[in-house]
CSV table of C-alpha atoms in Angstrom, one decimal:
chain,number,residue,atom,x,y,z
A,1,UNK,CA,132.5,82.9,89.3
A,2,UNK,CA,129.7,82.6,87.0
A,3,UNK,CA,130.6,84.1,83.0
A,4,UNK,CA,127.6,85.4,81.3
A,5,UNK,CA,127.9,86.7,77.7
A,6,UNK,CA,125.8,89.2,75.4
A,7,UNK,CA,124.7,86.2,73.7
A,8,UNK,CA,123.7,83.9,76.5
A,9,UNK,CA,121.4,87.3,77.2
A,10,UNK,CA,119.7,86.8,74.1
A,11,UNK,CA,118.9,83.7,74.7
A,12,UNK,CA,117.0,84.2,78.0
A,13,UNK,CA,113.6,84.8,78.8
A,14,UNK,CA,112.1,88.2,79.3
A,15,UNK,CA,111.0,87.8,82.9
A,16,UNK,CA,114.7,86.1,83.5
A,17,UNK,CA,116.7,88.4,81.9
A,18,UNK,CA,114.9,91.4,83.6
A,19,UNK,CA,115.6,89.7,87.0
A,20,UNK,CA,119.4,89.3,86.1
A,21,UNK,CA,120.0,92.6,84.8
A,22,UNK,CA,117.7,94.7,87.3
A,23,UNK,CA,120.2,93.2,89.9
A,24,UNK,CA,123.4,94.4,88.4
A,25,UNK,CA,122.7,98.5,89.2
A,26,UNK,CA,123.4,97.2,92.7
A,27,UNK,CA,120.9,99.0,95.2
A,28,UNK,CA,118.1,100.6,93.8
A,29,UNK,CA,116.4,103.8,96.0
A,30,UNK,CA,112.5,103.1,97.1
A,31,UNK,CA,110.4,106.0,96.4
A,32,UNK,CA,106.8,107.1,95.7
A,33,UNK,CA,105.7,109.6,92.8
A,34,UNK,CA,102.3,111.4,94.3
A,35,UNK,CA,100.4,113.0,91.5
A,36,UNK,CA,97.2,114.9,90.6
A,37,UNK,CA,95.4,114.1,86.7
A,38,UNK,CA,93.3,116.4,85.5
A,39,UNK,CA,90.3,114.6,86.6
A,40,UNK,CA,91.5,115.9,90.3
A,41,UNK,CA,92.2,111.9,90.8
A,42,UNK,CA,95.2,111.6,93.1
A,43,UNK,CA,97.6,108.8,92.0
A,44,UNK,CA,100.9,107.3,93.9
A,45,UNK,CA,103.4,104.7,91.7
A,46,UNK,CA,106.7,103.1,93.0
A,47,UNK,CA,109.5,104.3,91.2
A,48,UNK,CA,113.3,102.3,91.8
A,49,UNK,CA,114.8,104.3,89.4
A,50,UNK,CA,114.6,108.2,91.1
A,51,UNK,CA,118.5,109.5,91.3
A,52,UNK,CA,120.5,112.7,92.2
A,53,UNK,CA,121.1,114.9,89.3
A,54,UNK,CA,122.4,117.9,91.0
A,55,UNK,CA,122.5,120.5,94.4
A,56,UNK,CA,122.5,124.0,92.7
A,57,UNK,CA,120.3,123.9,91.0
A,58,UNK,CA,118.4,121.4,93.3
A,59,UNK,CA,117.6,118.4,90.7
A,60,UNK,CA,116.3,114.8,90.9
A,61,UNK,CA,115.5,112.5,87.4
A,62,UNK,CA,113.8,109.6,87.5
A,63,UNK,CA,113.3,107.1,84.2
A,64,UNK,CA,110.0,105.7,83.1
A,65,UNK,CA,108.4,103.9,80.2
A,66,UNK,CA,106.0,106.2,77.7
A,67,UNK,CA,103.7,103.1,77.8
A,68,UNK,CA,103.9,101.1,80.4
A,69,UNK,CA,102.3,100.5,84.7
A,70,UNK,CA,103.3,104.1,85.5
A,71,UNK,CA,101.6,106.6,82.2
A,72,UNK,CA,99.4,108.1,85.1
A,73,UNK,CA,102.2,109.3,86.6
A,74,UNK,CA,103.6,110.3,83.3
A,75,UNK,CA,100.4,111.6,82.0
A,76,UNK,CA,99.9,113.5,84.9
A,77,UNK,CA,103.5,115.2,85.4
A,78,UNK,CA,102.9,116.7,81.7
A,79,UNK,CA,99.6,118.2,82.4
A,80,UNK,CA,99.9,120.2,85.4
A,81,UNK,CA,104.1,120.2,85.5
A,82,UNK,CA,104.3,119.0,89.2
A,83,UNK,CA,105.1,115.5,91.2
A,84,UNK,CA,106.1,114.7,95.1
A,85,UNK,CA,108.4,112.2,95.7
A,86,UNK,CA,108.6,110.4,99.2
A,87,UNK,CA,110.7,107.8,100.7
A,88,UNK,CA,109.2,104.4,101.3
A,89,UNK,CA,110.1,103.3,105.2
A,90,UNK,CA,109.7,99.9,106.9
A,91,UNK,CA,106.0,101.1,108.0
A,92,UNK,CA,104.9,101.0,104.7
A,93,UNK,CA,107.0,99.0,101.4
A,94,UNK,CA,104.3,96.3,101.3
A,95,UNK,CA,101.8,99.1,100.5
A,96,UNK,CA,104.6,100.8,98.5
A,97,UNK,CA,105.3,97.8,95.8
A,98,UNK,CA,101.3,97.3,95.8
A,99,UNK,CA,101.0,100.5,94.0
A,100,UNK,CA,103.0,98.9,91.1
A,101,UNK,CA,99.6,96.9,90.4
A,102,UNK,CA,97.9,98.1,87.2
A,103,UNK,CA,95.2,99.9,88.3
A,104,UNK,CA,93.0,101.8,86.0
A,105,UNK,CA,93.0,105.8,85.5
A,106,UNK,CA,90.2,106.2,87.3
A,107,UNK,CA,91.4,103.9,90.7
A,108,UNK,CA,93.4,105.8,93.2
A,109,UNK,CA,96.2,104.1,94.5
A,110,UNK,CA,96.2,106.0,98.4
A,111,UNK,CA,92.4,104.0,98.4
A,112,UNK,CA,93.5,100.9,97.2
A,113,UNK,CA,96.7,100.3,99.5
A,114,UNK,CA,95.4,102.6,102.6
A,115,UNK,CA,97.8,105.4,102.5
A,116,UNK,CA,97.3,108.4,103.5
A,117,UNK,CA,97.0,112.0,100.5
A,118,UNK,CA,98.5,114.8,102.4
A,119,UNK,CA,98.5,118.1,100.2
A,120,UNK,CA,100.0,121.7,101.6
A,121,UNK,CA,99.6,125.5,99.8
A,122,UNK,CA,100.6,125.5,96.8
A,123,UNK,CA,101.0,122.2,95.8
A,124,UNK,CA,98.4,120.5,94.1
A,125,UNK,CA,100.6,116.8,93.8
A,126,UNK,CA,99.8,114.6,96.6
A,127,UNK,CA,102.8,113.8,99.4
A,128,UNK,CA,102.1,110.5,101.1
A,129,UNK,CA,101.7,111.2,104.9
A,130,UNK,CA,103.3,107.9,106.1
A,131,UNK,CA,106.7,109.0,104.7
A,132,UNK,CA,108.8,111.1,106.9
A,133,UNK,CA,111.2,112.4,104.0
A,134,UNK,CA,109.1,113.9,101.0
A,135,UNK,CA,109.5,117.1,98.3
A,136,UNK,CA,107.5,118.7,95.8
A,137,UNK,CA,109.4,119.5,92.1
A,138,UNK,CA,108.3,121.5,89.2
A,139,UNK,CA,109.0,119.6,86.1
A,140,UNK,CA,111.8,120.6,84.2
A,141,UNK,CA,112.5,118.8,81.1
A,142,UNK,CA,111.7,115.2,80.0
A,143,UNK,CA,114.4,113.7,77.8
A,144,UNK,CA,114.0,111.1,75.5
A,145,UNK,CA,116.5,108.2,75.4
A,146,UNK,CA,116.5,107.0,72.4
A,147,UNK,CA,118.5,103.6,72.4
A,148,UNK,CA,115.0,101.9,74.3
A,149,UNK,CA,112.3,104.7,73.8
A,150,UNK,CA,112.3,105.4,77.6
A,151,UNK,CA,112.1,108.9,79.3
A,152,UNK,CA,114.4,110.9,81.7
A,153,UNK,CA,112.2,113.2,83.7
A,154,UNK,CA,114.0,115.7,85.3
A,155,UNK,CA,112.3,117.7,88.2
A,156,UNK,CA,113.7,120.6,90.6
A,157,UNK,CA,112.9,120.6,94.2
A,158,UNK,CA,110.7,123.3,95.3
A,159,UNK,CA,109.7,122.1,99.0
A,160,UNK,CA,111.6,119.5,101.1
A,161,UNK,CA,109.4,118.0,104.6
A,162,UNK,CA,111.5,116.2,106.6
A,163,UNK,CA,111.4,114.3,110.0
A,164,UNK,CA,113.8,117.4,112.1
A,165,UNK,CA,115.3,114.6,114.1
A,166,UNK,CA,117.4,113.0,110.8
A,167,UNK,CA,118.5,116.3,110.0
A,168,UNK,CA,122.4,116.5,111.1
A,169,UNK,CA,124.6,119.4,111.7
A,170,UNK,CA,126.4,119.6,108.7
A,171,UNK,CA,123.3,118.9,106.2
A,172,UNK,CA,123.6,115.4,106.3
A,173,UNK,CA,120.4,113.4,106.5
A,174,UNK,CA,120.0,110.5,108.4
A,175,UNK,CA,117.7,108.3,106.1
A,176,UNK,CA,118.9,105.3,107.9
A,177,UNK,CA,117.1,106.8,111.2
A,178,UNK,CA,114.1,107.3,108.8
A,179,UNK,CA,113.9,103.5,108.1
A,180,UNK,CA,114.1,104.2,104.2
A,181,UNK,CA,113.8,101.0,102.8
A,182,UNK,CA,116.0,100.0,99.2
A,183,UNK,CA,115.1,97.9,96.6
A,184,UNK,CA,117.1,95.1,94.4
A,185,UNK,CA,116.0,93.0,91.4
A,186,UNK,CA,112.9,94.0,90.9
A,187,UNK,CA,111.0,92.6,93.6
A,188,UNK,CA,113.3,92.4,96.9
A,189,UNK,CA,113.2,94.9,99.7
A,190,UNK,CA,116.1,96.0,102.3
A,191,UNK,CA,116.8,98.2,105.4
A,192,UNK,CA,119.9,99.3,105.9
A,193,UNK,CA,122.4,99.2,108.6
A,194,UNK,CA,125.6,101.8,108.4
A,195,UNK,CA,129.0,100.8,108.4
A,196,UNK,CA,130.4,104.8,108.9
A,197,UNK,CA,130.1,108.1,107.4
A,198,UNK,CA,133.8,109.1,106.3
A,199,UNK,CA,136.0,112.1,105.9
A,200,UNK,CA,136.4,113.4,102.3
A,201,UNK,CA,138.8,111.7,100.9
A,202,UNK,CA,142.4,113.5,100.2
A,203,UNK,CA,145.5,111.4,97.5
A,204,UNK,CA,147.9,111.3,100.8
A,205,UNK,CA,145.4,110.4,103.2
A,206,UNK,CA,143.3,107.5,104.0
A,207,UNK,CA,139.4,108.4,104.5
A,208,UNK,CA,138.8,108.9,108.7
A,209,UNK,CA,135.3,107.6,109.9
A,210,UNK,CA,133.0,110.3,110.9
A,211,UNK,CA,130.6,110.9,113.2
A,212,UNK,CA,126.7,111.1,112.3
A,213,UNK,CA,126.8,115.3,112.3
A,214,UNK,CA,129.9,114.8,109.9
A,215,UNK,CA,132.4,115.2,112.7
A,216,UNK,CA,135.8,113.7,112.8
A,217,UNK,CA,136.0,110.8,115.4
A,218,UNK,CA,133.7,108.2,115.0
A,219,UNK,CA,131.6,108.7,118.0
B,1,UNK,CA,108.2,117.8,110.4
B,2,UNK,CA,110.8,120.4,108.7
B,3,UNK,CA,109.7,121.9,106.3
B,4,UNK,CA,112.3,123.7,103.7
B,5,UNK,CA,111.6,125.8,100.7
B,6,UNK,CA,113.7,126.9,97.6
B,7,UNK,CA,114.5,130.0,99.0
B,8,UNK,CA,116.1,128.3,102.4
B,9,UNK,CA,118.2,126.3,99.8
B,10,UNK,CA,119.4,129.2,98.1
B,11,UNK,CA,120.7,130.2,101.5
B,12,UNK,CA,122.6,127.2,102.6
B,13,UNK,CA,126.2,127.3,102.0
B,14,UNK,CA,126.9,125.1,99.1
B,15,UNK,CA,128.7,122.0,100.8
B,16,UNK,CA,125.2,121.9,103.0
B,17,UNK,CA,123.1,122.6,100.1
B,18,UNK,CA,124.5,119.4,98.9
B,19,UNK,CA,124.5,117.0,101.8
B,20,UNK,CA,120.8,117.8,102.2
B,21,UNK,CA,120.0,117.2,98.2
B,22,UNK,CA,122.0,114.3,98.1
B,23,UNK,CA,119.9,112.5,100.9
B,24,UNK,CA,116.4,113.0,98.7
B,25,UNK,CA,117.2,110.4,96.0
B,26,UNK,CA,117.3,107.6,99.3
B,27,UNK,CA,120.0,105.0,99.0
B,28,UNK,CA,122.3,104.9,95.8
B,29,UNK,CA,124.1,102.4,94.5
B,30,UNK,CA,127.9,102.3,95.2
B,31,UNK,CA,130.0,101.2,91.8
B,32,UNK,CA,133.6,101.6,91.0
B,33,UNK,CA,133.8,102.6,87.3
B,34,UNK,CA,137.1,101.1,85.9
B,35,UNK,CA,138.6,102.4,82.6
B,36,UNK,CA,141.9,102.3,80.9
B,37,UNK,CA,143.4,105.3,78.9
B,38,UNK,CA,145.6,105.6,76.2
B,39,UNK,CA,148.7,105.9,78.2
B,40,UNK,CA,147.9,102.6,79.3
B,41,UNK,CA,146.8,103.5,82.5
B,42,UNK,CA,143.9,101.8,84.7
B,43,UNK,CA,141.3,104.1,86.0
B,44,UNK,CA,138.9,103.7,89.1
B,45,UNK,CA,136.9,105.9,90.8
B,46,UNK,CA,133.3,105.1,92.6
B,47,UNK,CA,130.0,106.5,91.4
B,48,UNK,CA,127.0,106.9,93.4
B,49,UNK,CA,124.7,107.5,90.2
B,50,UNK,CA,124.6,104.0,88.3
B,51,UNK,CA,121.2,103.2,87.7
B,52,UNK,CA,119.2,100.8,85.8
B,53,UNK,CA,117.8,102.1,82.2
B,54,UNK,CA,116.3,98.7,80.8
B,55,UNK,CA,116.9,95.2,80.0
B,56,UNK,CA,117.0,94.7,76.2
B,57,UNK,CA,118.5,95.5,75.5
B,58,UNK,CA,120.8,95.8,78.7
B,59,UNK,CA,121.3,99.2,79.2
B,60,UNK,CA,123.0,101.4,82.3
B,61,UNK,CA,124.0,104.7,82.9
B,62,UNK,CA,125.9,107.2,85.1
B,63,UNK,CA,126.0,110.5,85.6
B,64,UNK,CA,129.1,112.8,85.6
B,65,UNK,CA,130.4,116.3,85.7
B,66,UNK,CA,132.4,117.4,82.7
B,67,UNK,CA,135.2,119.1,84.2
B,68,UNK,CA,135.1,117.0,88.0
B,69,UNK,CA,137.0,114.8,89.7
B,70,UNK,CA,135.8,112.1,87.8
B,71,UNK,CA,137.1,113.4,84.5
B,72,UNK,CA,139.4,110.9,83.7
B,73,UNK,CA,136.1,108.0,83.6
B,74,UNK,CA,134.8,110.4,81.3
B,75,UNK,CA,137.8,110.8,79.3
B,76,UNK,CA,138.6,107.3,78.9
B,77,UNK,CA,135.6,105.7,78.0
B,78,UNK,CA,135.2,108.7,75.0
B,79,UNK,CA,138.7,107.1,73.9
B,80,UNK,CA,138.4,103.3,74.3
B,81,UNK,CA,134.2,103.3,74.1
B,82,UNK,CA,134.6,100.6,77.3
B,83,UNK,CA,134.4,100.6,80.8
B,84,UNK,CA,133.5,98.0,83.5
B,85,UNK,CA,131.3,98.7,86.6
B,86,UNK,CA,132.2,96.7,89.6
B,87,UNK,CA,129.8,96.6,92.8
B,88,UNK,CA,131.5,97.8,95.9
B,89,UNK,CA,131.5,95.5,98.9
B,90,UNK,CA,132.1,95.0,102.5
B,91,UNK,CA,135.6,93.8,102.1
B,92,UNK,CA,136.8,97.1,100.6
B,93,UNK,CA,134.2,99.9,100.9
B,94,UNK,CA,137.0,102.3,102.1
B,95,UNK,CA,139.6,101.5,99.4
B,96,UNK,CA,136.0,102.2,96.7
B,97,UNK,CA,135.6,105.9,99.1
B,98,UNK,CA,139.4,106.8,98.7
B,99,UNK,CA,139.3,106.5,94.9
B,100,UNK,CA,137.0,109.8,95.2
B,101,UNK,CA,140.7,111.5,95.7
B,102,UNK,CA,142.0,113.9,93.2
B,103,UNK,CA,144.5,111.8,92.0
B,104,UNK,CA,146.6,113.2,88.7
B,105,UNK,CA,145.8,111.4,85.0
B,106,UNK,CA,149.6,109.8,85.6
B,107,UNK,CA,148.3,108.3,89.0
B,108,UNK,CA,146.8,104.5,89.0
B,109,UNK,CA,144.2,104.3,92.2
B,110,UNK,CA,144.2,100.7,91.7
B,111,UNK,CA,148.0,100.9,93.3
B,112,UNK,CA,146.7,104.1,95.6
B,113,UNK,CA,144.5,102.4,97.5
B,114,UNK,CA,145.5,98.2,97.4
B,115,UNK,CA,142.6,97.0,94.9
B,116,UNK,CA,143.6,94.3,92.3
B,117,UNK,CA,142.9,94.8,88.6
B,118,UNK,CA,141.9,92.3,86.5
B,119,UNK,CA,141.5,91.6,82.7
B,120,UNK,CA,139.3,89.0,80.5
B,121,UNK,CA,140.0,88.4,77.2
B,122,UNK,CA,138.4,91.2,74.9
B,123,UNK,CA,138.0,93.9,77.4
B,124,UNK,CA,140.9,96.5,77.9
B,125,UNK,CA,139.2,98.2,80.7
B,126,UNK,CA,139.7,96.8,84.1
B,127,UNK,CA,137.7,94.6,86.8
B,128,UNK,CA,138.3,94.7,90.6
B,129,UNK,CA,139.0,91.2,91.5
B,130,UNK,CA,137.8,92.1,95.0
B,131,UNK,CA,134.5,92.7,93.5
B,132,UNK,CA,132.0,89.9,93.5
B,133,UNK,CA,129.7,91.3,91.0
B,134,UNK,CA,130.8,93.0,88.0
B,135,UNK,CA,130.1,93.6,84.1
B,136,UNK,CA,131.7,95.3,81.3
B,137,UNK,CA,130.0,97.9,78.4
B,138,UNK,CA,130.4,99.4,75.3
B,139,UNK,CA,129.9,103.5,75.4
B,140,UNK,CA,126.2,104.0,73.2
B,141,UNK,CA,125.3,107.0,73.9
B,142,UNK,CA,126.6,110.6,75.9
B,143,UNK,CA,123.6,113.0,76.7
B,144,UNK,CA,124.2,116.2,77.9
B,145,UNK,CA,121.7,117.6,80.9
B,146,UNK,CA,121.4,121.1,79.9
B,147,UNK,CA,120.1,121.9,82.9
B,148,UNK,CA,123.2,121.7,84.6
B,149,UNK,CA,125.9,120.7,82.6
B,150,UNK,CA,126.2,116.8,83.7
B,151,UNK,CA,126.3,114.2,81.1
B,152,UNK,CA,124.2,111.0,81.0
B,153,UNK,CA,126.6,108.0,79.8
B,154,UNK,CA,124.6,105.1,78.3
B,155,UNK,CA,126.6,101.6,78.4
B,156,UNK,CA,125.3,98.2,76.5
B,157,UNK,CA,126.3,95.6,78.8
B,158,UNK,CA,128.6,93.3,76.9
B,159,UNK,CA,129.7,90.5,80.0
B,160,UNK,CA,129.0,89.5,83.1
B,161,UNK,CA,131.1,88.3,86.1
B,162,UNK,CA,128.9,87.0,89.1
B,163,UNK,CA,129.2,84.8,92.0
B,164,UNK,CA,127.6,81.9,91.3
B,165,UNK,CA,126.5,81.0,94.6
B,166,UNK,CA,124.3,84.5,94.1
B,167,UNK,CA,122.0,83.8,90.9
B,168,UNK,CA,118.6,82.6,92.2
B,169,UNK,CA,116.6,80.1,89.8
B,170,UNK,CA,114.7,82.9,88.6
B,171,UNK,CA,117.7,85.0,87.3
B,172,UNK,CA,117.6,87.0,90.5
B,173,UNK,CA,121.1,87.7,92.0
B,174,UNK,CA,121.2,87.8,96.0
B,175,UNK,CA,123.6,90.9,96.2
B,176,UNK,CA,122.6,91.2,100.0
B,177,UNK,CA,124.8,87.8,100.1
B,178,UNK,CA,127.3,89.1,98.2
B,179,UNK,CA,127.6,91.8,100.8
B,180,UNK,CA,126.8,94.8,98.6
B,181,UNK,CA,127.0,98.1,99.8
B,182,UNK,CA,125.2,101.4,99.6
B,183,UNK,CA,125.8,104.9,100.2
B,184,UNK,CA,123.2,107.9,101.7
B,185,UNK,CA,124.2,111.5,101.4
B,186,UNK,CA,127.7,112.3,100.0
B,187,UNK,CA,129.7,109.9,102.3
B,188,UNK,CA,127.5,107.2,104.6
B,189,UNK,CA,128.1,103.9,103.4
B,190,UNK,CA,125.8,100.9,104.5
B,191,UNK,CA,125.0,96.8,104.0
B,192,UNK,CA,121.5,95.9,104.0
B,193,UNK,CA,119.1,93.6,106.0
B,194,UNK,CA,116.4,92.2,103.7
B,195,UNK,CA,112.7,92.4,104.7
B,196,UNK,CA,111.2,90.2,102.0
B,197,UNK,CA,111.2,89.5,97.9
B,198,UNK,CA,107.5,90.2,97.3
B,199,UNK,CA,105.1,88.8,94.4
B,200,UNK,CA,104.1,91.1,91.0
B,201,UNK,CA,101.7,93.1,92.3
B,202,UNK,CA,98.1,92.9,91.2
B,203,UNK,CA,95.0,95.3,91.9
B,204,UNK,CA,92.8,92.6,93.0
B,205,UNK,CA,95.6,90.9,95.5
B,206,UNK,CA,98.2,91.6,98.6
B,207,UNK,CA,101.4,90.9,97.6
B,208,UNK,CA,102.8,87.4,99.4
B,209,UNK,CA,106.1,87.2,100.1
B,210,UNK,CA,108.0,85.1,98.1
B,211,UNK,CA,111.6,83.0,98.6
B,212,UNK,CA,115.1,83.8,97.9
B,213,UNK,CA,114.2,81.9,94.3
B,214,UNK,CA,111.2,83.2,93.7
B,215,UNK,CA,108.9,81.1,95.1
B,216,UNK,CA,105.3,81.4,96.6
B,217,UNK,CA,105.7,81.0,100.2
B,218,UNK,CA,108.6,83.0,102.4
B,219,UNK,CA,110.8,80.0,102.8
């Protein structure tokens, strides 16, 4: 096993450093953020970082730098208080991480990588047509963290699209059937392959594989 | 496609409210948060909501319920100000699923489910020797979610515990070798199958594939 300490952090270089600790999180979700500026310019950035805040109410956060790649998105979350995010798939990751580029304000990424703006009543953010798991969110707050001068942007889900064939019987979603890609470091994408849903787990009893509707019985 | 709105999720009982929300975010991390209180006693439990909040310095943070089954994390790292995070593998992905139990404060799920604590010199909390990728931190920051009563815990990572064979020349760490799983929903676990490390993405350029260290050229 390899010992690294606080101090032999220090002493590496930005773009080292970054790789190390970006890998530690373990695997990081894949998703786009579809917005609208005020200019009615649609614009689409890779997030790693979006994460499950809680069901009831129905909340997703998702952490980004005031001035860094992804101000559109920020930028554009502030003014009209309204983002999509959509799961990147095996179809498309290579257009995915090309929307990390640093395009200007005025570029939209959907024309630059080839993906498709999809928009339905009453959302004005863009979903990405490609991805077959999406939702539109009304921003709720945007938190400052102060110990690296990042943001936490919370969002609640207002309209979920989903492929109907992942949905299983007990609520589940089957984003492995999706091919919902994950990413690690900062540059590496995955699929996934499942090892087993399993039962809720209980002090006096071991955990029981499930079945993909969430049925006991692994079958 | 499905489509959902708020008001269907309003509907849903709240067990399926929450297997549907807790497929949005895609694939989370799975982490087993060790801790030790001031009885002396080694905590574990596994957390689906580690995520990566920035390099330098190297920050992470988790998010948990105030009064849930995973009080006694919370509890312990407000006493002691340390915990360790320890990525969940292959070898013992069912042992990191049981530690979700409601075991009592008195209980040690280290001895409930079979996993092996280990201490360094200067940490009190505990690793899991069965993990092959691990780190301690010192508690920075707690920030309440008013939106929902969760708490955002901010750790300063401190040391590091890898597999050597992992680290890639470029301070990337292969946790696909290290057989690093993932979870989707509230209870799918999976290992991954990489597609490719890609190259920084500029607006002018595809991104090319790049090797395991970094390197022009998928090789």
């Amino acid at each position: 096993m390899q010992y690294i300490h606080q101090n032999d952090l220090t002493k590496m270089t930005s773009r080292y450093r970054a790789q190390v600790i970006n890998s530690l999180s373990g695997f990081k979700s894949a998703n786009l953020i579809g917005t609208l500026s005020n200019d009615n310019i649609n614009n689409l950035a890779i997030f790693s970082s979006v994460f499950h805040l809680g069901s009831s109410p129905a909340l997703v956060g998702f952490i980004t730098r005031p001035n860094s790649v992804e101000r559109h998105t920020l930028e554009n979350i502030q003014q009209t208080k309204q983002f999509t995010i959509n799961q990147v798939n095996e179809d498309f990751w290579q257009e995915a991480h090309q929307t990390s580029a640093r395009y200007s304000a005025g570029e939209c990424e959907f024309k630059a990588t080839g993906l498709t703006a999809e928009t339905i009543d009453g959302i004005k953010a863009p979903f990405v047509k490609e991805s077959r798991l999406k939702y539109a969110l009304t921003l709720k707050e945007i938190t400052p963290i102060q110990l690296n001068g990042t943001l936490l942007v919370i969002g609640e889900i207002t309209h979920i699209i989903c492929d109907k064939a992942a949905m299983k019987n007990d609520g589940y979603i089957d984003i492995e059937s999706l091919n919902t890609v994950m990413v690690s470091g900062l540059d590496s994408y995955h699929t996934s392959k499942r090892l087993s849903r399993l039962s809720y787990a209980k002090p006096d009893n071991k955990p029981i594989p499930l079945s993909l509707n969430g049925e006991l019985g692994n079958t």
